[in-house]
CSV table of C-alpha atoms and ligand atoms in Angstrom, one decimal:
chain,number,residue,atom,x,y,z
A,1,MET,CA,-37.9,-133.6,-69.6
A,2,SER,CA,-36.6,-134.7,-72.9
A,3,GLU,CA,-33.6,-137.0,-72.9
A,4,ILE,CA,-31.5,-138.7,-75.6
A,5,VAL,CA,-32.0,-142.4,-75.5
A,6,LEU,CA,-29.7,-144.8,-77.5
A,7,GLU,CA,-28.8,-148.4,-77.8
A,8,GLY,CA,-25.2,-149.1,-78.5
A,9,GLY,CA,-23.5,-151.6,-80.7
A,10,VAL,CA,-24.1,-150.4,-84.3
A,11,PRO,CA,-21.1,-149.4,-86.3
A,12,LEU,CA,-21.9,-146.0,-87.9
A,13,ARG,CA,-21.8,-145.9,-91.7
A,14,GLY,CA,-22.6,-143.2,-94.2
A,15,SER,CA,-22.3,-139.5,-94.7
A,16,VAL,CA,-23.2,-136.5,-92.5
A,17,GLY,CA,-23.0,-132.8,-93.3
A,18,VAL,CA,-21.9,-130.0,-90.9
A,19,LEU,CA,-23.1,-126.4,-91.0
A,20,GLY,CA,-21.5,-123.1,-89.8
A,21,ALA,CA,-19.6,-123.0,-86.6
A,22,LYS,CA,-21.3,-122.0,-83.3
A,23,ASN,CA,-18.0,-120.3,-82.3
A,24,ALA,CA,-17.9,-118.3,-85.5
A,25,VAL,CA,-21.5,-117.3,-86.0
A,26,LEU,CA,-22.1,-115.8,-82.5
A,27,GLN,CA,-19.1,-113.4,-83.0
A,28,GLN,CA,-20.2,-112.6,-86.5
A,29,MET,CA,-23.7,-111.7,-85.4
A,30,ILE,CA,-22.2,-109.4,-82.7
A,31,SER,CA,-19.8,-107.8,-85.1
A,32,THR,CA,-22.6,-106.5,-87.3
A,33,LEU,CA,-23.3,-104.0,-84.5
A,34,ILE,CA,-20.4,-101.8,-85.7
A,35,CYS,CA,-22.2,-100.8,-88.8
A,36,PRO,CA,-25.9,-100.0,-89.5
A,37,GLY,CA,-27.7,-101.6,-92.4
A,38,TRP,CA,-28.7,-105.0,-93.7
A,39,HIS,CA,-26.2,-107.8,-92.9
A,40,ARG,CA,-26.6,-111.4,-94.1
A,41,LEU,CA,-25.0,-114.5,-92.7
A,42,SER,CA,-25.4,-117.9,-94.5
A,43,ASN,CA,-24.6,-121.5,-93.5
A,44,VAL,CA,-26.1,-120.6,-90.1
A,45,PRO,CA,-26.9,-123.5,-87.8
A,46,ASP,CA,-30.3,-123.4,-86.0
A,47,ILE,CA,-28.9,-124.0,-82.5
A,48,ALA,CA,-30.1,-122.7,-79.1
A,49,ASP,CA,-27.2,-120.3,-78.7
A,50,VAL,CA,-28.0,-118.6,-82.1
A,51,ARG,CA,-31.6,-118.2,-81.1
A,52,ALA,CA,-30.6,-116.8,-77.7
A,53,LEU,CA,-28.3,-114.3,-79.2
A,54,MET,CA,-31.0,-113.3,-81.7
A,55,GLU,CA,-33.1,-112.4,-78.7
A,56,VAL,CA,-30.3,-110.3,-77.3
A,57,MET,CA,-29.8,-108.5,-80.6
A,58,GLU,CA,-33.5,-107.9,-81.0
A,59,HIS,CA,-33.6,-106.4,-77.5
A,60,LEU,CA,-30.8,-104.0,-78.6
A,61,GLY,CA,-33.0,-103.0,-81.6
A,62,VAL,CA,-31.6,-105.3,-84.4
A,63,ARG,CA,-34.2,-107.0,-86.5
A,64,CYS,CA,-33.2,-110.7,-87.0
A,65,ASP,CA,-34.7,-113.3,-89.2
A,66,LEU,CA,-33.3,-116.9,-89.5
A,67,ALA,CA,-34.8,-119.1,-92.2
A,68,ASP,CA,-33.2,-121.9,-94.2
A,69,LYS,CA,-29.7,-121.3,-92.8
A,70,GLU,CA,-29.8,-117.6,-93.8
A,71,LEU,CA,-29.7,-115.0,-91.0
A,72,ALA,CA,-30.7,-111.5,-92.0
A,73,MET,CA,-30.0,-108.7,-89.5
A,74,VAL,CA,-31.0,-105.1,-89.9
A,75,VAL,CA,-28.9,-103.0,-87.6
A,76,PRO,CA,-30.4,-99.5,-87.0
A,77,GLU,CA,-28.7,-96.1,-86.7
A,78,ARG,CA,-30.0,-95.7,-83.2
A,79,MET,CA,-30.2,-98.5,-80.8
A,80,SER,CA,-30.0,-99.6,-77.2
A,81,VAL,CA,-26.6,-100.2,-75.7
A,82,GLU,CA,-27.9,-102.2,-72.7
A,83,ALA,CA,-27.8,-106.0,-72.9
A,84,PRO,CA,-30.5,-107.6,-70.8
A,85,LEU,CA,-29.4,-109.6,-67.8
A,86,GLU,CA,-31.9,-112.4,-68.1
A,87,LEU,CA,-30.9,-113.0,-71.8
A,88,VAL,CA,-27.1,-112.8,-71.4
A,89,ARG,CA,-26.6,-114.6,-68.1
A,90,SER,CA,-26.3,-118.0,-69.7
A,91,MET,CA,-24.2,-116.8,-72.6
A,92,ARG,CA,-20.6,-116.0,-72.1
A,93,ALA,CA,-20.1,-114.7,-75.6
A,94,SER,CA,-22.2,-111.7,-74.5
A,95,ILE,CA,-19.0,-110.1,-73.2
A,96,LEU,CA,-18.1,-109.6,-76.9
A,97,LEU,CA,-20.9,-107.0,-77.1
A,98,LEU,CA,-18.6,-104.6,-75.2
A,99,GLY,CA,-16.1,-103.9,-78.0
A,100,PRO,CA,-18.6,-103.2,-80.8
A,101,LEU,CA,-21.0,-101.1,-78.7
A,102,LEU,CA,-18.2,-99.0,-77.1
A,103,THR,CA,-16.4,-98.4,-80.4
A,104,ARG,CA,-19.6,-97.3,-82.2
A,105,PHE,CA,-21.6,-95.6,-79.5
A,106,GLY,CA,-19.0,-94.7,-76.8
A,107,GLU,CA,-21.1,-96.5,-74.2
A,108,ALA,CA,-22.3,-100.0,-73.3
A,109,LYS,CA,-23.9,-101.8,-70.4
A,110,VAL,CA,-23.3,-105.6,-70.4
A,111,PRO,CA,-23.9,-107.8,-67.4
A,112,LEU,CA,-20.7,-109.5,-66.3
A,113,PRO,CA,-20.9,-113.1,-67.4
A,114,GLY,CA,-20.3,-115.3,-64.3
A,115,GLY,CA,-18.6,-118.6,-64.1
A,116,ASP,CA,-20.2,-121.3,-66.2
A,117,ASP,CA,-20.2,-125.1,-66.6
A,118,LEU,CA,-16.4,-125.0,-67.5
A,119,GLY,CA,-15.3,-123.1,-64.4
A,120,ALA,CA,-14.6,-119.5,-63.4
A,121,ARG,CA,-13.7,-118.1,-66.9
A,122,PRO,CA,-12.4,-114.6,-66.2
A,123,VAL,CA,-12.7,-111.7,-68.6
A,124,ASP,CA,-9.8,-109.6,-67.4
A,125,MET,CA,-8.0,-109.6,-70.8
A,126,HIS,CA,-11.1,-108.2,-72.5
A,127,LEU,CA,-11.4,-105.4,-70.0
A,128,ASN,CA,-7.7,-104.5,-69.8
A,129,GLY,CA,-7.5,-104.3,-73.6
A,130,LEU,CA,-10.5,-102.0,-73.8
A,131,ARG,CA,-9.1,-99.9,-71.0
A,132,GLN,CA,-5.9,-99.5,-72.9
A,133,MET,CA,-7.9,-98.2,-75.8
A,134,GLY,CA,-9.4,-95.5,-73.6
A,135,ALA,CA,-12.6,-97.1,-72.3
A,136,GLU,CA,-13.6,-96.4,-68.7
A,137,LEU,CA,-15.2,-99.6,-67.3
A,138,GLU,CA,-16.7,-100.1,-63.9
A,139,LEU,CA,-18.8,-102.9,-62.4
A,140,VAL,CA,-22.0,-101.5,-61.0
A,141,HIS,CA,-24.3,-104.1,-59.3
A,142,GLY,CA,-23.0,-106.9,-61.6
A,143,VAL,CA,-23.3,-104.9,-64.8
A,144,LEU,CA,-20.2,-103.7,-66.7
A,145,VAL,CA,-20.8,-100.1,-67.5
A,146,GLY,CA,-18.4,-98.8,-70.2
A,147,ARG,CA,-17.9,-95.3,-71.4
A,148,ALA,CA,-15.6,-93.9,-74.1
A,149,PRO,CA,-17.1,-90.4,-74.6
A,150,ARG,CA,-14.5,-89.5,-77.2
A,151,GLY,CA,-14.5,-92.9,-78.9
A,152,LEU,CA,-11.7,-95.5,-78.6
A,153,GLU,CA,-8.1,-94.8,-79.4
A,154,GLY,CA,-6.0,-97.2,-81.4
A,155,THR,CA,-3.1,-98.7,-79.4
A,156,GLU,CA,-0.9,-101.8,-79.0
A,157,VAL,CA,-2.4,-104.4,-76.7
A,158,GLU,CA,-0.3,-107.4,-75.6
A,159,LEU,CA,-2.4,-110.4,-74.4
A,160,PRO,CA,-0.8,-112.5,-71.6
A,161,PHE,CA,-2.5,-115.6,-73.2
A,162,PRO,CA,-3.9,-115.9,-76.8
A,163,SER,CA,-7.5,-115.7,-75.7
A,164,VAL,CA,-10.0,-116.3,-78.5
A,165,GLY,CA,-12.7,-114.0,-77.1
A,166,ALA,CA,-10.3,-111.2,-76.0
A,167,THR,CA,-8.7,-111.2,-79.5
A,168,GLN,CA,-12.2,-111.0,-81.1
A,169,ASN,CA,-13.4,-108.2,-78.8
A,170,LEU,CA,-10.4,-106.1,-79.4
A,171,MET,CA,-10.5,-106.7,-83.2
A,172,MET,CA,-14.0,-105.4,-83.3
A,173,ALA,CA,-13.2,-102.5,-81.1
A,174,ALA,CA,-10.1,-101.5,-83.0
A,175,VAL,CA,-11.7,-101.6,-86.5
A,176,MET,CA,-13.5,-98.3,-85.7
A,177,ALA,CA,-11.0,-96.8,-83.2
A,178,ARG,CA,-9.0,-93.6,-84.0
A,179,GLY,CA,-5.6,-94.6,-85.4
A,180,ASP,CA,-3.7,-97.8,-85.6
A,181,SER,CA,-3.9,-100.8,-83.2
A,182,ALA,CA,-1.9,-104.0,-82.8
A,183,ILE,CA,-2.9,-107.1,-80.9
A,184,ILE,CA,0.2,-109.0,-79.8
A,185,ASN,CA,0.0,-112.7,-78.9
A,186,ALA,CA,-3.4,-112.8,-80.6
A,187,ALA,CA,-5.3,-116.1,-80.8
A,188,ARG,CA,-4.8,-117.9,-84.2
A,189,GLU,CA,-8.0,-120.0,-84.3
A,190,PRO,CA,-9.7,-120.4,-87.7
A,191,GLU,CA,-12.7,-118.6,-86.2
A,192,ILE,CA,-10.5,-115.5,-85.7
A,193,GLU,CA,-9.6,-115.6,-89.4
A,194,ASP,CA,-13.3,-116.0,-90.4
A,195,LEU,CA,-14.2,-113.0,-88.3
A,196,GLY,CA,-11.4,-111.1,-90.0
A,197,VAL,CA,-12.8,-112.0,-93.4
A,198,GLN,CA,-16.3,-110.8,-92.4
A,199,LEU,CA,-14.9,-107.5,-91.0
A,200,GLU,CA,-12.8,-106.9,-94.2
A,201,LYS,CA,-16.0,-107.3,-96.2
A,202,MET,CA,-17.4,-104.6,-94.0
A,203,GLY,CA,-14.5,-102.3,-95.0
A,204,ALA,CA,-12.3,-102.9,-92.0
A,205,ARG,CA,-8.5,-102.7,-92.6
A,206,LEU,CA,-6.7,-105.6,-90.9
A,207,SER,CA,-3.5,-107.5,-91.5
A,208,GLY,CA,-1.9,-110.5,-89.9
A,209,VAL,CA,-5.2,-112.1,-88.9
A,210,GLY,CA,-4.4,-115.8,-88.1
A,211,SER,CA,-0.9,-114.9,-86.9
A,212,PRO,CA,0.2,-113.9,-83.4
A,213,ILE,CA,0.3,-110.2,-84.4
A,214,ILE,CA,-2.8,-108.6,-85.8
A,215,ARG,CA,-2.6,-105.0,-87.1
A,216,ILE,CA,-5.6,-102.8,-87.6
A,217,VAL,CA,-6.0,-99.4,-89.1
A,218,GLY,CA,-9.2,-97.8,-87.7
A,219,THR,CA,-11.8,-96.4,-90.1
A,220,ARG,CA,-15.4,-95.2,-89.7
A,221,ASN,CA,-16.0,-95.9,-93.4
A,222,LEU,CA,-17.8,-99.2,-93.0
A,223,ARG,CA,-20.7,-100.9,-94.8
A,224,PRO,CA,-22.9,-103.9,-94.1
A,225,ALA,CA,-21.8,-107.2,-95.6
A,226,ALA,CA,-22.9,-110.7,-96.6
A,227,HIS,CA,-20.8,-113.6,-95.3
A,228,ARG,CA,-20.8,-117.4,-95.3
A,229,VAL,CA,-20.0,-118.7,-91.8
A,230,MET,CA,-17.0,-121.2,-91.8
A,231,SER,CA,-17.9,-124.8,-91.1
A,232,ASP,CA,-18.1,-126.2,-87.6
A,233,ARG,CA,-14.8,-128.1,-86.9
A,234,ILE,CA,-16.1,-129.2,-83.5
A,235,ALA,CA,-19.2,-130.8,-85.0
A,236,ALA,CA,-17.1,-132.4,-87.7
A,237,GLY,CA,-14.6,-133.7,-85.0
A,238,THR,CA,-17.5,-135.0,-82.9
A,239,TYR,CA,-18.9,-137.1,-85.9
A,240,ALA,CA,-15.4,-138.3,-86.7
A,241,MET,CA,-15.0,-139.6,-83.1
A,242,ALA,CA,-18.5,-141.1,-83.1
A,243,GLY,CA,-17.6,-143.1,-86.3
A,244,ALA,CA,-14.2,-144.0,-84.8
A,245,ILE,CA,-15.5,-145.5,-81.5
A,246,THR,CA,-18.0,-147.7,-83.3
A,247,GLY,CA,-15.5,-149.2,-85.7
A,248,GLY,CA,-17.6,-147.8,-88.5
A,249,GLU,CA,-16.8,-145.6,-91.5
A,250,VAL,CA,-18.2,-142.1,-91.6
A,251,THR,CA,-17.8,-139.4,-94.3
A,252,ILE,CA,-18.2,-135.8,-93.1
A,253,THR,CA,-19.1,-133.2,-95.7
A,254,GLY,CA,-19.1,-129.4,-95.5
A,255,CYS,CA,-16.0,-129.4,-93.3
A,256,GLU,CA,-12.4,-128.2,-93.6
A,257,PRO,CA,-10.0,-131.1,-92.6
A,258,ALA,CA,-7.1,-128.6,-92.3
A,259,HIS,CA,-8.9,-127.1,-89.2
A,260,LEU,CA,-8.7,-130.5,-87.5
A,261,ARG,CA,-5.1,-131.4,-88.2
A,262,MET,CA,-4.0,-132.2,-84.6
A,263,GLU,CA,-7.3,-134.0,-83.7
A,264,LEU,CA,-7.1,-136.2,-86.9
A,265,THR,CA,-3.5,-137.0,-86.2
A,266,LYS,CA,-4.5,-138.3,-82.8
A,267,LEU,CA,-7.3,-140.3,-84.3
A,268,GLU,CA,-4.8,-141.9,-86.7
A,269,ALA,CA,-2.5,-142.6,-83.7
A,270,ALA,CA,-5.5,-144.4,-82.1
A,271,GLY,CA,-5.7,-146.7,-85.1
A,272,CYS,CA,-8.2,-144.9,-87.3
A,273,GLU,CA,-7.9,-144.6,-91.1
A,274,VAL,CA,-8.4,-141.0,-92.1
A,275,GLU,CA,-8.9,-139.7,-95.7
A,276,ARG,CA,-9.0,-136.0,-96.3
A,277,GLY,CA,-10.4,-134.2,-99.3
A,278,GLU,CA,-11.6,-130.7,-100.3
A,279,GLY,CA,-14.5,-130.0,-98.0
A,280,TRP,CA,-14.8,-133.6,-96.7
A,281,LEU,CA,-13.1,-136.2,-94.6
A,282,ARG,CA,-13.6,-139.9,-94.0
A,283,VAL,CA,-12.8,-141.7,-90.8
A,284,ALA,CA,-12.8,-145.5,-90.5
A,285,GLY,CA,-12.5,-146.8,-86.9
A,286,PRO,CA,-10.4,-149.7,-85.7
A,287,HIS,CA,-11.9,-152.8,-84.1
A,288,ARG,CA,-10.7,-151.3,-80.8
A,289,PRO,CA,-8.8,-147.9,-80.4
A,290,GLU,CA,-5.3,-147.8,-79.2
A,291,ALA,CA,-4.3,-145.5,-76.3
A,292,VAL,CA,-3.1,-142.0,-77.2
A,293,ASP,CA,-1.8,-139.1,-75.0
A,294,PHE,CA,-2.9,-135.6,-75.8
A,295,ALA,CA,-2.9,-132.1,-74.3
A,296,THR,CA,-5.3,-129.3,-75.1
A,297,LEU,CA,-3.8,-126.1,-76.4
A,298,PRO,CA,-4.7,-123.0,-78.4
A,299,TYR,CA,-4.9,-123.6,-82.1
A,300,PRO,CA,-3.2,-125.4,-83.9
A,301,GLY,CA,-3.1,-127.6,-80.7
A,302,PHE,CA,-5.7,-130.1,-79.7
A,303,HIS,CA,-9.0,-128.2,-79.2
A,304,THR,CA,-10.4,-128.3,-75.7
A,305,ASP,CA,-13.9,-128.5,-77.1
A,306,LEU,CA,-13.0,-132.0,-78.6
A,307,HIS,CA,-11.4,-133.2,-75.4
A,308,PRO,CA,-14.4,-135.0,-73.8
A,309,GLN,CA,-15.4,-136.7,-77.1
A,310,MET,CA,-11.8,-138.0,-77.5
A,311,VAL,CA,-11.7,-139.3,-74.0
A,312,ALA,CA,-14.9,-141.2,-74.7
A,313,VAL,CA,-13.1,-142.9,-77.6
A,314,LEU,CA,-10.1,-143.6,-75.5
A,315,SER,CA,-12.1,-145.0,-72.6
A,316,VAL,CA,-12.5,-148.2,-74.6
A,317,ALA,CA,-8.9,-148.3,-75.9
A,318,THR,CA,-6.5,-151.2,-75.5
A,319,GLY,CA,-4.1,-149.3,-73.1
A,320,THR,CA,-3.7,-146.2,-70.9
A,321,SER,CA,-3.9,-142.6,-72.2
A,322,VAL,CA,-2.7,-139.5,-70.4
A,323,ILE,CA,-4.7,-136.3,-71.0
A,324,THR,CA,-3.7,-132.8,-70.0
A,325,GLU,CA,-6.3,-130.1,-70.0
A,326,ASN,CA,-4.7,-126.6,-70.3
A,327,LEU,CA,-7.8,-124.4,-70.8
A,328,TYR,CA,-10.6,-125.0,-68.3
A,329,ASP,CA,-10.6,-126.2,-64.7
A,330,GLY,CA,-14.2,-127.4,-65.1
A,331,ARG,CA,-13.6,-129.4,-68.2
A,332,PHE,CA,-13.4,-132.8,-66.4
A,333,ARG,CA,-16.9,-132.7,-65.0
A,334,TYR,CA,-18.1,-135.3,-67.5
A,335,VAL,CA,-15.7,-137.9,-66.1
A,336,GLY,CA,-18.0,-139.0,-63.2
A,337,GLU,CA,-20.7,-139.7,-65.7
A,338,LEU,CA,-18.4,-141.7,-68.0
A,339,ALA,CA,-17.3,-143.7,-64.9
A,340,ARG,CA,-20.9,-144.6,-64.2
A,341,MET,CA,-20.9,-146.3,-67.7
A,342,GLY,CA,-17.8,-148.3,-66.6
A,343,ALA,CA,-15.0,-146.1,-67.8
A,344,ASP,CA,-11.8,-146.2,-65.7
A,345,ILE,CA,-10.6,-142.6,-65.4
A,346,TYR,CA,-8.5,-141.1,-62.7
A,347,THR,CA,-8.2,-137.3,-62.6
A,348,GLU,CA,-5.8,-135.2,-60.7
A,349,TRP,CA,-5.5,-131.4,-61.1
A,350,GLN,CA,-5.4,-130.8,-64.9
A,351,HIS,CA,-4.6,-134.4,-65.8
A,352,ALA,CA,-6.6,-137.5,-66.5
A,353,ILE,CA,-5.3,-141.1,-66.7
A,354,VAL,CA,-7.7,-143.1,-68.9
A,355,ARG,CA,-7.3,-146.9,-68.6
A,356,GLY,CA,-9.1,-148.4,-71.5
A,357,VAL,CA,-11.8,-150.9,-70.6
A,358,GLU,CA,-13.1,-153.6,-72.9
A,359,SER,CA,-16.7,-152.4,-72.8
A,360,LEU,CA,-19.0,-149.8,-71.3
A,361,SER,CA,-22.5,-150.4,-70.1
A,362,GLY,CA,-25.5,-148.2,-70.7
A,363,CYS,CA,-27.2,-146.3,-67.8
A,364,PRO,CA,-28.9,-142.9,-67.2
A,365,VAL,CA,-26.3,-140.1,-67.3
A,366,MET,CA,-26.4,-136.3,-67.3
A,367,ALA,CA,-24.7,-133.8,-69.6
A,368,THR,CA,-23.1,-130.9,-67.8
A,369,ASP,CA,-22.1,-128.9,-70.8
A,370,ILE,CA,-22.3,-129.1,-74.6
A,371,ARG,CA,-19.2,-131.2,-75.2
A,372,ALA,CA,-19.7,-133.4,-72.1
A,373,GLY,CA,-23.1,-134.2,-73.6
A,374,ALA,CA,-21.5,-135.1,-77.0
A,375,ALA,CA,-19.0,-137.3,-75.2
A,376,LEU,CA,-21.7,-139.2,-73.4
A,377,VAL,CA,-23.6,-139.8,-76.6
A,378,ILE,CA,-20.4,-141.1,-78.2
A,379,ALA,CA,-19.8,-143.5,-75.2
A,380,GLY,CA,-23.5,-144.6,-75.5
A,381,LEU,CA,-22.9,-145.6,-79.1
A,382,VAL,CA,-20.7,-148.6,-78.0
A,383,ALA,CA,-22.2,-149.2,-74.5
A,384,ASP,CA,-24.0,-152.5,-73.8
A,385,GLY,CA,-27.8,-151.9,-73.7
A,386,VAL,CA,-29.5,-148.6,-73.3
A,387,THR,CA,-28.0,-145.2,-72.3
A,388,SER,CA,-30.2,-142.2,-71.5
A,389,ILE,CA,-28.7,-138.7,-71.4
A,390,GLY,CA,-30.3,-135.9,-69.5
A,391,GLY,CA,-29.3,-132.2,-69.7
A,392,VAL,CA,-30.1,-132.2,-73.4
A,393,GLU,CA,-30.5,-128.5,-73.4
A,394,HIS,CA,-26.7,-128.2,-73.1
A,395,ILE,CA,-26.3,-130.3,-76.3
A,396,ASP,CA,-28.9,-128.2,-78.1
A,397,ARG,CA,-26.7,-125.1,-77.5
A,398,GLY,CA,-24.2,-126.4,-80.0
A,399,TYR,CA,-25.6,-129.1,-82.2
A,400,ALA,CA,-28.6,-128.4,-84.5
A,401,ASP,CA,-29.8,-132.0,-84.5
A,402,LEU,CA,-27.4,-134.5,-83.2
A,403,VAL,CA,-30.1,-137.2,-82.9
A,404,HIS,CA,-31.1,-136.8,-86.6
A,405,ASP,CA,-27.5,-136.8,-87.8
A,406,LEU,CA,-26.5,-139.9,-85.9
A,407,SER,CA,-29.6,-141.8,-86.7
A,408,GLY,CA,-28.9,-141.0,-90.4
A,409,LEU,CA,-25.6,-142.9,-89.8
A,410,GLY,CA,-27.5,-145.9,-88.5
A,411,ALA,CA,-27.4,-145.2,-84.7
A,412,ARG,CA,-30.4,-146.5,-82.7
A,413,ILE,CA,-31.0,-143.1,-81.1
A,414,ARG,CA,-34.1,-141.0,-80.3
A,415,ARG,CA,-35.2,-138.1,-78.2
A,416,GLN,CA,-37.8,-139.0,-75.7
A,417,ASP,CA,-39.7,-137.4,-72.8
A,418,MET,CA,-38.8,-139.6,-69.8
A,419,ASN,CA,-40.6,-140.2,-66.5
A,420,ASN,CA,-39.8,-142.6,-63.7
A,421,ASP,CA,-41.9,-145.4,-65.4
A,422,ASP,CA,-39.9,-145.1,-68.5
A,423,ARG,CA,-36.7,-145.4,-66.5
A,424,THR,CA,-37.9,-148.5,-64.7
A,425,ARG,CA,-38.8,-150.1,-68.0
A,426,LEU,CA,-35.5,-149.2,-69.6
A,427,PHE,CA,-33.1,-149.9,-66.7
A,428,GLY,CA,-35.1,-151.9,-64.2
A,429,TRP,CA,-34.6,-149.1,-61.6
B,1,LIG,C1,-13.9,-119.7,-77.1
B,1,LIG,C2,-15.0,-120.7,-77.5
B,1,LIG,C3,-15.0,-121.9,-76.6
B,1,LIG,C4,-13.6,-122.5,-76.7
B,1,LIG,C5,-12.5,-121.5,-76.3
B,1,LIG,C6,-11.1,-122.0,-76.5
B,1,LIG,C7,-16.8,-119.2,-78.3
B,1,LIG,C8,-18.1,-118.7,-78.1
B,1,LIG,N1,-16.3,-120.0,-77.3
B,1,LIG,O1,-14.2,-119.3,-75.7
B,1,LIG,O2,-15.9,-122.8,-77.1
B,1,LIG,O3,-13.5,-123.6,-75.7
B,1,LIG,O4,-12.6,-120.3,-77.2
B,1,LIG,O5,-10.8,-122.4,-77.8
B,1,LIG,O6,-16.1,-118.9,-79.3
B,1,LIG,N2,-9.2,-116.2,-70.0
B,1,LIG,C9,-8.8,-115.4,-69.0
B,1,LIG,N3,-9.1,-114.1,-69.1
B,1,LIG,C10,-9.8,-113.5,-70.2
B,1,LIG,C11,-10.2,-114.4,-71.2
B,1,LIG,C12,-9.9,-115.8,-71.1
B,1,LIG,O7,-8.1,-115.8,-68.1
B,1,LIG,O8,-10.1,-112.3,-70.2
B,1,LIG,C13,-8.8,-117.7,-70.0
B,1,LIG,C14,-10.0,-118.6,-70.0
B,1,LIG,O9,-10.5,-118.7,-68.7
B,1,LIG,C15,-9.5,-119.8,-70.5
B,1,LIG,C16,-8.5,-119.3,-71.6
B,1,LIG,O10,-8.2,-118.0,-71.2
B,1,LIG,O11,-8.8,-120.6,-69.6
B,1,LIG,C17,-9.0,-119.4,-73.0
B,1,LIG,O12,-10.2,-118.7,-73.1
B,1,LIG,P1,-10.6,-118.0,-74.4
B,1,LIG,O13,-9.7,-118.4,-75.5
B,1,LIG,O14,-10.9,-116.6,-74.2
B,1,LIG,O15,-12.0,-118.7,-74.7
B,1,LIG,P2,-13.4,-118.1,-75.1
B,1,LIG,O16,-13.2,-117.0,-76.1
B,1,LIG,O17,-14.1,-117.7,-73.8
């Protein structure tokens, strides 16, 4: 099995570019289903989740071609409405197929995504919203079978929590529904706005996207569109934190600093110098970070997908930080692995107390999800000696080439097939 192997101790310096956001492109691939024809997405990262969704789309009958960051999709007039279990099992975003398929074809069969590496992750808000729009949904042997023989009806849906996915599912469903819809307490993430822009290019009539109340006037007068996917704020934040922990200076291009307002404020509080420009940002790390408290919250709060990376930075801070995780009960799974590297972290319920230590020491660790993997890499950048990170397939879901990008900044990092002899050589085990 391939692992990421790195030797810590090099301050990162230089410039790194980021591409389109995983959490925007997946939804934008799915939204093409509402309208037949030739759609194009640009700035598309070649990550495992995009490839997996391409397979799902192809199974439905969509022709997909990804080359040189351009994804062309030809959506046919007639297509399958059944998503294949083996392809969607590992991808939670597949629940988003329900809205577009139901609104356009009046039927859909999508296996219910189970829990994943971040915990239970229910989909009740997606289902309740679609039911309010007139869909009949039942769970048959693990598959959500949806019917709306007379199409979906525009209505007002109030979300109990501003769920990103439920907001997106209902936006895509409402665009083609009969009459007017409103999503109250909608999520305000930049990825929602970017989906709104793409849908508008397709002829959808939306207002208030990016605010807590989105209004949509249903229309069947839609056309295919070309759209550039917004930049990946989580990748940009990951590289900022990688630069910060090493005390180096990293410039990140192709990003939107305004999308990282809270996270950059916290990096500044930790002693980093941050410069922001149009489409770029520069982070210079301190000799040693200072402790900072933060709580993850929906946008514009601190993003849960940058929580593990920030904790890696704070694990070597000069004091004690208090972290509150408000989104996922499984988010702290990386803590045990950071502890093996010498981090002093105590977790209780949704809180972590991070007592900064002077140094970490490299050892074999295992990534349990995408961002946990990124956090372990960040910790490895300052750890004494060698760190090897297994579970690289998680990291590949969200980062096109983390190893290449970090080695471009000077990190001593490589990808390597590891066996027990290699481990004995590296760690004396
Ligand atoms: C998206 C992102 C994910 C990010 C998250 C929060 C994608 C592909 N994934 O996930 O990386 O961490 O936003 O910014 O874009 N919930 C329910 N019932 C529901 C839906 C959600 O209880 O029907 C809960 C979830 O368990 C979670 C919270 O609401 O605790 C937020 O989830 P949500 O905003 O829906 O996240 P996703 O869209 O799944």
